[in-house]
Amino acid sequence: ELAKDKLARLATAIGKDGATHAVLTDPSSIAWAFNIRGGDVPHTPLALGFAILAADGSHQLFMDKRKFSRQIAA
């Protein structure tokens, strides 16, 4: 499933519950929602960071950009 589809479903769920935003801090939740992998946690494909998701479908992902490949960082 594409990340944009997951993020749209999450936005709908956030709004349905009457909230305006949700914060993701669990690395596995972030990996699932954004379809990203990293190497921040030994022996796992997880990247550390957090995300803010809004009911209007917008989102912000906060991670150490120094760890991104050039293609992703651009």
PDB file of C-alpha atoms in Angstrom, residues 10-73:
ATOM      1  CA  LEU A  10      -5.065   8.099   9.046  1.00  0.00           C
ATOM      2  CA  ALA A  11      -6.273  11.650   8.345  1.00  0.00           C
ATOM      3  CA  THR A  12      -9.836  10.386   8.013  1.00  0.00           C
ATOM      4  CA  ALA A  13      -9.555   8.496  11.303  1.00  0.00           C
ATOM      5  CA  ILE A  14      -8.142  11.551  13.074  1.00  0.00           C
ATOM      6  CA  GLY A  15     -11.033  13.729  11.897  1.00  0.00           C
ATOM      7  CA  LYS A  16     -13.623  11.058  12.650  1.00  0.00           C
ATOM      8  CA  ASP A  17     -12.531  11.048  16.290  1.00  0.00           C
ATOM      9  CA  GLY A  18     -12.979  14.828  16.446  1.00  0.00           C
ATOM     10  CA  ALA A  19      -9.268  15.576  16.690  1.00  0.00           C
ATOM     11  CA  THR A  20      -7.350  17.950  14.458  1.00  0.00           C
ATOM     12  CA  HIS A  21      -3.902  16.350  14.758  1.00  0.00           C
ATOM     13  CA  ALA A  22      -2.108  13.211  15.906  1.00  0.00           C
ATOM     14  CA  VAL A  23       1.546  12.728  16.803  1.00  0.00           C
ATOM     15  CA  LEU A  24       3.427   9.559  15.868  1.00  0.00           C
ATOM     16  CA  THR A  25       6.487   8.763  17.976  1.00  0.00           C
ATOM     17  CA  ASP A  26       6.763   4.986  17.680  1.00  0.00           C
ATOM     18  CA  PRO A  27       9.406   4.115  15.058  1.00  0.00           C
ATOM     19  CA  SER A  28       7.401   1.151  13.764  1.00  0.00           C
ATOM     20  CA  SER A  29       4.308   3.341  13.276  1.00  0.00           C
ATOM     21  CA  ILE A  30       6.352   5.916  11.393  1.00  0.00           C
ATOM     22  CA  ALA A  31       7.947   3.205   9.243  1.00  0.00           C
ATOM     23  CA  TRP A  32       4.523   1.780   8.392  1.00  0.00           C
ATOM     24  CA  ALA A  33       2.779   5.103   7.700  1.00  0.00           C
ATOM     25  CA  PHE A  34       5.520   6.585   5.518  1.00  0.00           C
ATOM     26  CA  ASN A  35       6.936   3.331   4.060  1.00  0.00           C
ATOM     27  CA  ILE A  36      10.442   4.226   5.209  1.00  0.00           C
ATOM     28  CA  ARG A  37      13.230   2.155   6.653  1.00  0.00           C
ATOM     29  CA  GLY A  38      16.402   3.124   8.450  1.00  0.00           C
ATOM     30  CA  GLY A  39      19.169   1.836  10.626  1.00  0.00           C
ATOM     31  CA  ASP A  40      18.858   3.905  13.803  1.00  0.00           C
ATOM     32  CA  VAL A  41      17.836   0.983  16.023  1.00  0.00           C
ATOM     33  CA  PRO A  42      20.342  -1.905  15.981  1.00  0.00           C
ATOM     34  CA  HIS A  43      19.138  -5.108  14.295  1.00  0.00           C
ATOM     35  CA  THR A  44      15.931  -3.469  13.023  1.00  0.00           C
ATOM     36  CA  PRO A  45      14.940  -1.503   9.902  1.00  0.00           C
ATOM     37  CA  LEU A  46      13.670   1.412  12.003  1.00  0.00           C
ATOM     38  CA  ALA A  47      14.451   5.111  11.770  1.00  0.00           C
ATOM     39  CA  LEU A  48      14.035   7.463  14.724  1.00  0.00           C
ATOM     40  CA  GLY A  49      11.923  10.579  14.469  1.00  0.00           C
ATOM     41  CA  PHE A  50       8.363  11.732  14.884  1.00  0.00           C
ATOM     42  CA  ALA A  51       5.514  12.896  12.711  1.00  0.00           C
ATOM     43  CA  ILE A  52       2.537  15.197  13.044  1.00  0.00           C
ATOM     44  CA  LEU A  53      -0.526  14.167  11.044  1.00  0.00           C
ATOM     45  CA  ALA A  54      -3.497  16.470  10.502  1.00  0.00           C
ATOM     46  CA  ALA A  55      -7.131  15.675   9.813  1.00  0.00           C
ATOM     47  CA  ASP A  56      -6.907  17.777   6.638  1.00  0.00           C
ATOM     48  CA  GLY A  57      -4.389  15.287   5.214  1.00  0.00           C
ATOM     49  CA  SER A  58      -1.270  17.353   5.732  1.00  0.00           C
ATOM     50  CA  HIS A  59       1.661  15.878   7.587  1.00  0.00           C
ATOM     51  CA  GLN A  60       5.142  16.735   8.802  1.00  0.00           C
ATOM     52  CA  LEU A  61       7.944  14.241   9.300  1.00  0.00           C
ATOM     53  CA  PHE A  62      10.824  15.147  11.585  1.00  0.00           C
ATOM     54  CA  MET A  63      14.051  13.156  11.180  1.00  0.00           C
ATOM     55  CA  ASP A  64      17.769  13.773  10.988  1.00  0.00           C
ATOM     56  CA  LYS A  65      18.225  14.780   7.328  1.00  0.00           C
ATOM     57  CA  ARG A  66      21.926  13.947   7.498  1.00  0.00           C
ATOM     58  CA  LYS A  67      20.921  10.279   7.407  1.00  0.00           C
ATOM     59  CA  PHE A  68      18.900  10.606   4.186  1.00  0.00           C
ATOM     60  CA  SER A  69      20.244   9.640   0.803  1.00  0.00           C
ATOM     61  CA  ARG A  70      20.780  12.526  -1.611  1.00  0.00           C
ATOM     62  CA  GLN A  71      17.694  11.525  -3.613  1.00  0.00           C
ATOM     63  CA  ILE A  72      15.446  11.610  -0.544  1.00  0.00           C
ATOM     64  CA  ALA A  73      16.891  14.809   0.932  1.00  0.00           C
TER      65      ALA A  73
END
